[in-house]
Amino acid sequence: MTKWWMIRAGDHNELIPVWKDRGIASIGWPKLENPKQYRTKDEMMAKANIVFVESKPNSRSSCVSQVWRFSREIKKGDRVITYFREKREYMVGTVLEPHFYDKSIGDPAYPNNIKVDWGEVTVARDLLSQAAKNSLGSVLTVFRVDEWGNEIDKLIEHPFSDPEPIDEAEEDEIIEDLVSKATVMIQDKVDKFDPWQMQELVGGLLRAMEYNVQVSPKGPDGGVDVLAYKDAFGFEKPIIKVQVKHRKSSASAPEIQQLLGANPIDANSLFVSTGGFTSHAEAVAKHNSVRLVDLEELVRLVVQWYEKMPNDTRALLPLQKMYFPE
């Protein structure tokens, strides 16, 4: 099976003329020097931790993975594509020679090279299927695109084909998948909070809902971690008392009953448990009108109310907005 690779032509598509003129494709990270000097990826990672100390650990790990892949895994005969942004086309080529390190053959900021025979026929982005467009839109510099090789080959043979019709159901599935993945990532972040951070998150969520909130300090809390009032003095109902359990095990029925018995007795009860609830706990909660919130529900509410949360709560859980076609 032929391997297909997507390689980005620089940060701003600026390498295209050099690549076509010199018959190459190249990537950067020159501070790592010649990647062939490293016997293992761990050795390269150790170097990256020194020369890219100001970068985030995930960024360092990503750059090492891409340089390692480019220098070790791309072989003669593999196919390569790159996106020509100005023309909205993909250039397609064949690898003639695998990795070599040379600062003089192209842009010195991109010293990791492979020799490529760039074909004359390009593939218009608009002719690709929606799934291919989304997959090829990854921001990584180097990644495999084997699953789209046949589609690209067919478009090289028939460059004047009609564009694929837009499949709205497919678009909906892609958006749903992206939202699902983003939600799981947020859940993972929240799950790493300590118990006190979790209380602050719940308090910030209630503040976003325009409640006045008291978060209990560290230490014994009498069964109530957060109190929320509609007025500053706590006279106006509804009053909400909240117990927050951040652990792997499920909350039990006695814990629900403990919250019900805690002061103020006449307050509405909200129980947040990132480990979920036992079936008995759910039955007791339903019988006593206790609102139960697990990790999935908590994250859904956080995303819904995030923009109204206090700055210190958002600093605890920094999120970035994404836009999708409607």
XYZ file of N, CA, C and O in Angstrom, residues 20-184:
660
model
N 9.072 23.873 -5.688
C 8.916 23.543 -7.105
C 10.230 23.727 -7.858
O 10.584 22.922 -8.726
N 10.943 24.793 -7.515
C 12.201 25.083 -8.203
C 13.279 24.059 -7.884
O 14.023 23.630 -8.769
N 13.380 23.652 -6.596
C 14.453 22.742 -6.170
C 14.022 21.276 -6.139
O 14.866 20.409 -5.891
N 12.761 21.021 -6.358
C 12.290 19.632 -6.314
C 12.426 19.022 -4.926
O 12.949 17.904 -4.785
N 11.945 19.743 -3.931
C 12.053 19.281 -2.555
C 10.739 19.523 -1.807
O 9.840 20.195 -2.313
N 10.662 18.995 -0.615
C 9.712 19.415 0.414
C 10.531 19.508 1.681
O 11.468 18.724 1.887
N 10.220 20.448 2.551
C 11.084 20.678 3.704
C 10.272 21.126 4.916
O 9.197 21.711 4.784
N 10.813 20.823 6.089
C 10.229 21.300 7.334
C 11.335 21.927 8.179
O 12.522 21.769 7.879
N 10.925 22.621 9.245
C 11.862 23.427 10.012
C 12.373 22.793 11.286
O 12.891 21.681 11.277
N 12.230 23.537 12.400
C 12.787 23.183 13.701
C 14.311 23.006 13.640
O 14.856 21.980 14.076
N 15.031 24.013 13.106
C 16.494 23.894 12.973
C 17.227 23.792 14.300
O 18.367 23.292 14.332
N 16.618 24.258 15.393
C 17.304 24.187 16.689
C 17.566 22.743 17.128
O 18.442 22.499 17.961
N 16.820 21.806 16.562
C 17.080 20.398 16.881
C 18.300 19.866 16.139
O 18.790 18.780 16.467
N 18.750 20.637 15.133
C 19.875 20.224 14.281
C 19.511 18.940 13.536
O 18.335 18.624 13.394
N 20.503 18.210 13.055
C 20.217 17.041 12.223
C 19.522 15.959 13.048
O 20.104 15.406 13.984
N 18.269 15.633 12.728
C 17.548 14.640 13.539
C 18.148 13.241 13.468
O 17.879 12.403 14.335
N 18.978 12.958 12.451
C 19.570 11.629 12.332
C 20.606 11.357 13.428
O 21.040 10.224 13.605
N 21.014 12.406 14.150
C 21.994 12.204 15.216
C 21.368 11.532 16.439
O 22.074 11.013 17.302
N 20.036 11.537 16.527
C 19.367 10.974 17.695
C 19.015 9.515 17.437
O 18.387 9.182 16.434
N 19.405 8.666 18.362
C 19.125 7.243 18.198
C 17.679 6.906 18.534
O 17.117 5.954 17.990
N 17.084 7.688 19.426
C 15.703 7.439 19.828
C 14.937 8.754 19.863
O 15.523 9.833 19.945
N 13.611 8.633 19.864
C 12.777 9.822 19.968
C 12.952 10.485 21.331
O 12.845 11.711 21.458
N 13.231 9.684 22.364
C 13.454 10.251 23.699
C 14.677 11.160 23.719
O 14.677 12.193 24.404
N 15.720 10.785 22.984
C 16.902 11.645 22.903
C 16.564 12.973 22.239
O 17.003 14.041 22.677
N 15.772 12.924 21.175
C 15.354 14.150 20.502
C 14.476 14.986 21.425
O 14.579 16.225 21.457
N 13.614 14.320 22.207
C 12.754 15.026 23.140
C 13.572 15.744 24.202
O 13.232 16.875 24.600
N 14.640 15.118 24.658
C 15.505 15.751 25.660
C 16.118 17.032 25.108
O 16.219 18.047 25.811
N 16.521 17.006 23.839
C 17.061 18.203 23.186
C 15.972 19.269 23.047
O 16.215 20.463 23.303
N 14.764 18.851 22.657
C 13.660 19.808 22.494
C 13.322 20.490 23.808
O 13.000 21.680 23.840
N 13.411 19.755 24.904
C 13.121 20.339 26.214
C 14.114 21.437 26.586
O 13.811 22.315 27.394
N 15.285 21.394 25.978
C 16.305 22.421 26.234
C 16.129 23.614 25.294
O 16.062 24.758 25.723
N 16.022 23.332 23.996
C 16.020 24.430 23.013
C 14.647 25.079 22.857
O 14.540 26.202 22.366
N 13.586 24.367 23.266
C 12.244 24.938 23.193
C 11.635 25.045 24.588
O 10.439 24.802 24.785
N 12.446 25.422 25.557
C 12.013 25.435 26.956
C 10.823 26.369 27.179
O 10.012 26.154 28.087
N 10.681 27.410 26.334
C 9.580 28.358 26.515
C 8.268 27.855 25.913
O 7.209 28.441 26.158
N 8.331 26.803 25.127
C 7.114 26.247 24.527
C 6.411 25.325 25.511
O 7.027 24.792 26.441
N 5.112 25.113 25.302
C 4.359 24.197 26.140
C 4.819 22.763 25.881
O 5.240 22.436 24.764
N 4.744 21.898 26.893
C 5.179 20.499 26.710
C 4.503 19.813 25.535
O 5.150 19.059 24.802
N 3.206 20.056 25.344
C 2.506 19.423 24.217
C 3.050 19.896 22.883
O 3.133 19.118 21.927
N 3.439 21.181 22.796
C 4.009 21.710 21.555
C 5.367 21.074 21.279
O 5.683 20.729 20.129
N 6.159 20.909 22.327
C 7.473 20.272 22.153
C 7.310 18.831 21.682
O 8.018 18.366 20.777
N 6.367 18.136 22.300
C 6.131 16.740 21.927
C 5.646 16.625 20.487
O 6.066 15.723 19.747
N 4.780 17.565 20.072
C 4.264 17.549 18.700
C 5.367 17.782 17.687
O 5.447 17.091 16.669
N 6.243 18.744 17.961
C 7.316 19.047 17.010
C 8.270 17.868 16.886
O 8.710 17.525 15.792
N 8.583 17.220 18.009
C 9.484 16.059 17.972
C 8.859 14.931 17.157
O 9.527 14.307 16.320
N 7.575 14.685 17.368
C 6.897 13.613 16.632
C 6.924 13.868 15.132
O 7.155 12.952 14.335
N 6.718 15.130 14.735
C 6.680 15.445 13.309
C 8.064 15.384 12.663
O 8.209 14.895 11.544
N 9.076 15.879 13.372
C 10.441 15.798 12.827
C 10.884 14.342 12.746
O 11.510 13.924 11.764
N 10.568 13.572 13.761
C 10.943 12.156 13.751
C 10.262 11.436 12.584
O 10.894 10.668 11.847
N 8.973 11.701 12.410
C 8.208 11.073 11.323
C 8.782 11.461 9.960
O 8.977 10.610 9.089
N 9.072 12.745 9.794
C 9.582 13.239 8.515
C 10.942 12.628 8.199
O 11.231 12.274 7.043
N 11.791 12.511 9.218
C 13.172 12.057 8.990
C 13.315 10.542 8.958
O 14.283 10.021 8.405
N 12.348 9.805 9.543
C 12.497 8.353 9.654
C 11.481 7.555 8.852
O 11.780 6.439 8.413
N 10.285 8.092 8.629
C 9.203 7.264 8.099
C 8.888 7.505 6.629
O 8.319 6.632 5.972
N 9.207 8.680 6.095
C 8.931 8.949 4.685
C 9.993 8.261 3.831
O 11.196 8.460 4.039
N 9.558 7.447 2.882
C 10.466 6.642 2.074
C 10.335 6.968 0.583
O 9.346 7.568 0.151
N 11.324 6.541 -0.177
C 11.286 6.696 -1.634
C 10.046 5.990 -2.188
O 9.735 4.864 -1.804
N 9.340 6.685 -3.068
C 8.128 6.125 -3.663
C 6.852 6.548 -2.967
O 5.751 6.393 -3.522
N 6.957 7.084 -1.756
C 5.765 7.609 -1.081
C 5.218 8.802 -1.853
O 5.958 9.494 -2.565
N 3.930 9.058 -1.718
C 3.314 10.207 -2.363
C 3.196 11.347 -1.351
O 2.975 11.134 -0.160
N 3.312 12.578 -1.856
C 3.288 13.772 -1.014
C 2.324 14.776 -1.623
O 2.288 14.964 -2.850
N 1.533 15.442 -0.766
C 0.706 16.548 -1.236
C 0.957 17.766 -0.347
O 1.370 17.637 0.804
N 0.741 18.930 -0.899
C 0.797 20.165 -0.125
C -0.235 21.125 -0.680
O -0.587 21.047 -1.870
N -0.718 22.014 0.163
C -1.799 22.901 -0.242
C -1.262 24.232 -0.733
O -0.487 24.901 -0.053
N -1.671 24.604 -1.950
C -1.314 25.883 -2.547
C -2.489 26.824 -2.273
O -3.469 26.837 -3.000
N -2.366 27.597 -1.194
C -3.498 28.368 -0.678
C -4.026 29.384 -1.689
O -5.238 29.558 -1.832
N -3.132 30.077 -2.385
C -3.561 31.140 -3.300
C -4.431 30.603 -4.430
O -5.350 31.272 -4.898
N -4.139 29.407 -4.891
C -4.896 28.826 -5.993
C -5.957 27.823 -5.530
O -6.691 27.288 -6.355
N -6.005 27.573 -4.210
C -6.920 26.578 -3.655
C -6.739 25.235 -4.355
O -7.703 24.579 -4.772
N -5.483 24.841 -4.477
C -5.142 23.593 -5.139
C -4.141 22.805 -4.286
O -3.396 23.380 -3.495
N -4.133 21.500 -4.522
C -3.131 20.641 -3.900
C -2.109 20.219 -4.945
O -2.457 19.696 -6.005
N -0.831 20.497 -4.644
C 0.250 19.952 -5.456
C 0.500 18.518 -5.011
O 0.423 18.200 -3.827
N 0.787 17.658 -5.966
C 0.983 16.233 -5.677
C 2.327 15.802 -6.243
O 2.674 16.145 -7.379
N 3.096 15.080 -5.438
C 4.400 14.630 -5.903
C 4.741 13.239 -5.405
O 3.996 12.625 -4.640
N 5.904 12.748 -5.858
C 6.408 11.436 -5.461
C 7.799 11.611 -4.858
O 8.625 12.355 -5.393
N 8.055 10.956 -3.756
C 9.347 11.072 -3.077
C 10.422 10.345 -3.877
O 10.290 9.160 -4.194
N 11.487 11.077 -4.216
C 12.615 10.494 -4.941
C 13.756 10.121 -4.004
O 14.534 9.208 -4.302
N 13.876 10.851 -2.903
C 14.965 10.605 -1.956
C 14.474 10.974 -0.562
O 13.925 12.058 -0.360
N 14.644 10.059 0.424
C 14.175 10.367 1.772
C 15.028 11.421 2.452
O 15.920 12.019 1.841
N 14.813 11.623 3.704
C 15.348 12.752 4.468
C 16.856 12.970 4.339
O 17.648 12.042 4.401
N 17.194 14.243 4.146
C 18.583 14.686 4.292
C 18.561 16.085 4.902
O 17.627 16.862 4.705
N 19.592 16.392 5.677
C 19.677 17.663 6.396
C 20.612 18.584 5.633
O 21.786 18.292 5.447
N 20.077 19.724 5.158
C 20.871 20.646 4.347
C 20.259 22.044 4.454
O 19.124 22.260 4.054
N 21.017 22.981 5.003
C 20.526 24.349 5.155
C 20.675 25.176 3.880
O 20.138 26.284 3.791
N 21.385 24.667 2.899
C 21.704 25.476 1.718
C 20.803 25.216 0.524
O 20.720 26.046 -0.384
N 20.110 24.094 0.500
C 19.361 23.750 -0.702
C 18.075 24.565 -0.846
O 17.612 24.838 -1.948
N 17.493 24.971 0.267
C 16.260 25.745 0.221
C 16.305 26.875 1.225
O 17.319 27.550 1.378
N 15.216 27.072 1.943
C 15.167 28.079 3.002
C 15.939 27.542 4.208
O 15.625 26.463 4.715
N 16.949 28.276 4.704
C 17.751 27.774 5.828
C 16.950 27.556 7.104
O 17.400 26.814 7.983
N 15.801 28.192 7.209
C 14.964 27.962 8.388
C 14.234 26.620 8.312
O 13.623 26.191 9.293
N 14.321 25.954 7.139
C 13.668 24.659 6.926
C 14.709 23.677 6.385
O 14.691 23.316 5.211
N 15.623 23.220 7.254
C 16.771 22.440 6.777
C 16.521 20.941 6.609
O 17.386 20.231 6.097
N 15.367 20.454 7.045
C 15.043 19.034 6.888
C 14.324 18.834 5.561
O 13.235 19.379 5.351
N 14.937 18.086 4.657
C 14.447 18.001 3.283
C 14.193 16.568 2.835
O 14.803 15.615 3.352
N 13.315 16.435 1.846
C 13.197 15.226 1.044
C 13.149 15.675 -0.415
O 12.691 16.767 -0.717
N 13.663 14.837 -1.324
C 13.572 15.118 -2.752
C 12.211 14.676 -3.267
O 11.762 13.559 -2.985
N 11.551 15.553 -4.034
C 10.203 15.259 -4.516
C 10.083 15.617 -5.990
O 10.533 16.689 -6.425
N 9.491 14.726 -6.753
C 9.123 15.011 -8.143
C 7.690 15.537 -8.123
O 6.729 14.774 -8.022
N 7.552 16.878 -8.165
C 6.230 17.486 -8.139
C 5.582 17.379 -9.520
O 6.128 17.854 -10.507
N 4.437 16.747 -9.582
C 3.755 16.569 -10.855
C 3.184 17.877 -11.387
O 3.047 18.863 -10.659
N 2.837 17.887 -12.661
C 2.296 19.084 -13.292
C 0.816 19.282 -12.981
O 0.312 20.401 -12.960
N 0.106 18.190 -12.752
C -1.334 18.271 -12.522
C -1.615 18.510 -11.044
O -1.092 17.802 -10.182
N -2.411 19.515 -10.773
C -2.821 19.808 -9.398
C -4.274 19.377 -9.187
O -5.001 19.137 -10.156
N -4.674 19.305 -7.952
C -6.042 18.890 -7.606
C -6.752 20.055 -6.931
O -6.284 20.558 -5.898
N -7.850 20.502 -7.518
C -8.608 21.606 -6.934
C -9.280 21.162 -5.640
O -9.886 20.084 -5.583
N -9.153 21.973 -4.607
C -9.748 21.632 -3.319
C -11.260 21.442 -3.437
O -11.841 20.571 -2.783
N -11.904 22.240 -4.286
C -13.358 22.193 -4.402
C -13.865 20.865 -4.966
O -15.052 20.557 -4.846
N -12.979 20.086 -5.599
C -13.390 18.808 -6.165
C -13.359 17.678 -5.138
O -13.911 16.609 -5.385
N -12.704 17.909 -4.010
C -12.586 16.861 -3.004
C -13.887 16.684 -2.236
O -14.702 17.604 -2.129
N -14.074 15.494 -1.680
C -15.214 15.252 -0.815
C -15.067 16.075 0.460
O -13.960 16.486 0.834
N -16.188 16.325 1.135
C -16.143 17.124 2.362
C -15.287 16.458 3.428
O -14.550 17.117 4.162
N -15.362 15.146 3.503
C -14.565 14.424 4.501
C -13.069 14.605 4.226
O -12.271 14.792 5.152
N -12.680 14.556 2.951
C -11.267 14.755 2.601
C -10.828 16.173 2.937
O -9.738 16.390 3.487
N -11.668 17.151 2.613
C -11.321 18.546 2.928
C -11.062 18.726 4.417
O -10.088 19.379 4.812
N -11.932 18.148 5.233
C -11.777 18.306 6.675
C -10.531 17.615 7.190
O -9.831 18.140 8.050
N -10.252 16.443 6.674
C -9.076 15.703 7.122
C -7.788 16.412 6.713
O -6.847 16.539 7.493
N -7.750 16.915 5.487
C -6.552 17.595 4.992
C -6.385 18.969 5.615
O -5.338 19.591 5.456
N -7.394 19.452 6.326
C -7.309 20.766 6.942
C -6.593 20.780 8.281
O -6.508 21.819 8.927
N -6.067 19.645 8.717
C -5.343 19.601 9.986
C -4.210 20.621 9.992
O -3.590 20.900 8.959
N -3.928 21.181 11.165
C -2.883 22.209 11.273
C -1.499 21.607 11.453
O -0.505 22.339 11.501
N -1.381 20.297 11.564
C -0.068 19.670 11.695
C 0.766 19.929 10.449
O 0.247 20.114 9.348
N 2.073 19.938 10.606
C 2.977 20.160 9.474
C 3.144 18.902 8.637
O 3.207 18.964 7.408
N 3.220 17.746 9.299
C 3.425 16.473 8.606
C 2.442 15.450 9.156
O 2.405 15.220 10.370
N 1.647 14.827 8.284
C 0.758 13.769 8.753
C 0.335 12.885 7.580
O 0.380 13.285 6.417
N -0.056 11.644 7.901
C -0.454 10.668 6.896
C -1.867 10.949 6.415
O -2.748 11.309 7.195
N -2.082 10.753 5.107
C -3.414 10.935 4.518
C -3.723 9.774 3.572
O -4.318 9.953 2.516
N -3.326 8.570 3.962
C -3.481 7.392 3.101
C -4.919 7.192 2.624
O -5.162 6.771 1.494
N -5.887 7.491 3.503
C -7.281 7.183 3.170
C -7.817 8.014 2.013
O -8.858 7.693 1.440
N -7.099 9.097 1.660
C -7.564 9.951 0.567
C -6.716 9.791 -0.697
O -6.922 10.502 -1.673
N -5.788 8.846 -0.668
C -4.912 8.643 -1.826
C -5.654 8.294 -3.094
O -5.403 8.862 -4.169
N -6.592 7.333 -3.018
C -7.341 6.925 -4.210
C -8.168 8.078 -4.771
O -8.244 8.271 -5.993
N -8.782 8.852 -3.890
C -9.594 9.980 -4.343
C -8.719 11.007 -5.066
O -9.111 11.547 -6.115
N -7.545 11.280 -4.519
C -6.637 12.249 -5.156
C -6.136 11.722 -6.490
O -6.084 12.462 -7.491
N -5.795 10.434 -6.544
C -5.338 9.835 -7.808
C -6.407 9.937 -8.893
O -6.108 10.241 -10.067
N -7.658 9.698 -8.537
C -8.746 9.776 -9.522
C -8.894 11.200 -10.057
O -9.173 11.406 -11.239
N -8.708 12.186 -9.177
C -8.841 13.571 -9.609
C -7.649 14.007 -10.461
O -7.773 14.899 -11.302
N -6.490 13.384 -10.251
C -5.340 13.650 -11.134
C -5.637 13.116 -12.536
O -5.326 13.763 -13.551
N -6.258 11.939 -12.601
C -6.600 11.343 -13.898
C -7.750 12.085 -14.569
O -7.811 12.174 -15.800
N -8.667 12.640 -13.776
C -9.836 13.339 -14.318
C -9.953 14.705 -13.644
O -10.848 14.917 -12.810
N -9.054 15.623 -13.978
C -9.002 16.917 -13.267
C -10.196 17.835 -13.520
O -10.343 18.843 -12.840
N -11.043 17.513 -14.479
C -12.182 18.393 -14.787
C -13.513 17.764 -14.365
O -14.574 18.048 -14.925
N -13.439 16.901 -13.350
C -14.659 16.287 -12.830
C -15.533 17.345 -12.168
O -15.058 18.406 -11.754
N -16.818 17.032 -12.057
C -17.714 17.924 -11.326
C -17.444 17.806 -9.837
O -17.100 16.723 -9.346
N -17.595 18.894 -9.092
C -17.372 18.839 -7.646
C -18.347 17.887 -6.968
O -19.469 17.690 -7.428
N -17.865 17.273 -5.890
C -18.741 16.422 -5.081
C -19.889 17.267 -4.507
O -19.654 18.357 -3.996
N -21.129 16.800 -4.596
C -22.234 17.556 -3.969
C -22.052 17.600 -2.455
O -21.540 16.653 -1.853
N -22.457 18.691 -1.842
C -22.326 18.841 -0.402
C -23.327 17.928 0.293
O -24.527 17.972 0.017
N -22.818 17.077 1.137
C -23.665 16.163 1.900
C -23.899 16.794 3.268
O -23.031 16.780 4.139
N -25.098 17.361 3.456
C -25.388 18.057 4.711
C -25.367 17.103 5.899
O -24.961 17.479 6.998
N -25.804 15.875 5.684
C -25.783 14.896 6.772
C -24.347 14.609 7.196
O -24.042 14.485 8.383
N -23.457 14.527 6.197
C -22.040 14.291 6.496
C -21.453 15.472 7.254
O -20.688 15.291 8.210
N -21.816 16.693 6.857
C -21.339 17.883 7.566
C -21.819 17.864 9.011
O -21.053 18.184 9.930
N -23.075 17.505 9.211
C -23.614 17.443 10.571
C -22.859 16.425 11.414
O -22.571 16.661 12.593
N -22.516 15.283 10.809
C -21.772 14.251 11.535
C -20.380 14.751 11.917
O -19.898 14.487 13.018
N -19.749 15.485 11.014
C -18.411 16.011 11.291
C -18.459 17.012 12.432
O -17.635 16.981 13.353
N -19.444 17.918 12.390
C -19.583 18.918 13.457
C -19.893 18.235 14.780
O -19.312 18.568 15.818
N -20.783 17.247 14.740
C -21.125 16.519 15.966
C -19.895 15.817 16.531
O -19.680 15.795 17.754
N -19.081 15.267 15.649
C -17.860 14.586 16.092
C -16.879 15.570 16.720
O -16.271 15.287 17.761
N -16.727 16.751 16.101
C -15.821 17.766 16.653
C -16.299 18.238 18.024
O -15.500 18.376 18.958
N -17.600 18.491 18.142
C -18.151 18.938 19.421
C -17.955 17.864 20.484
O -17.585 18.152 21.625
N -18.188 16.611 20.096
C -18.026 15.503 21.037
C -16.589 15.401 21.523
O -16.332 15.230 22.719
N -15.635 15.523 20.594
C -14.225 15.436 20.981
C -13.832 16.596 21.889
O -13.095 16.424 22.867
N -14.318 17.796 21.565
C -14.012 18.963 22.392
C -14.589 18.793 23.791
O -13.933 19.126 24.793
N -15.814 18.254 23.869
C -16.450 18.045 25.168
C -15.669 17.053 26.014
O -15.468 17.261 27.215
N -15.198 15.982 25.395
C -14.410 14.983 26.123
C -13.099 15.602 26.621
O -12.666 15.328 27.755
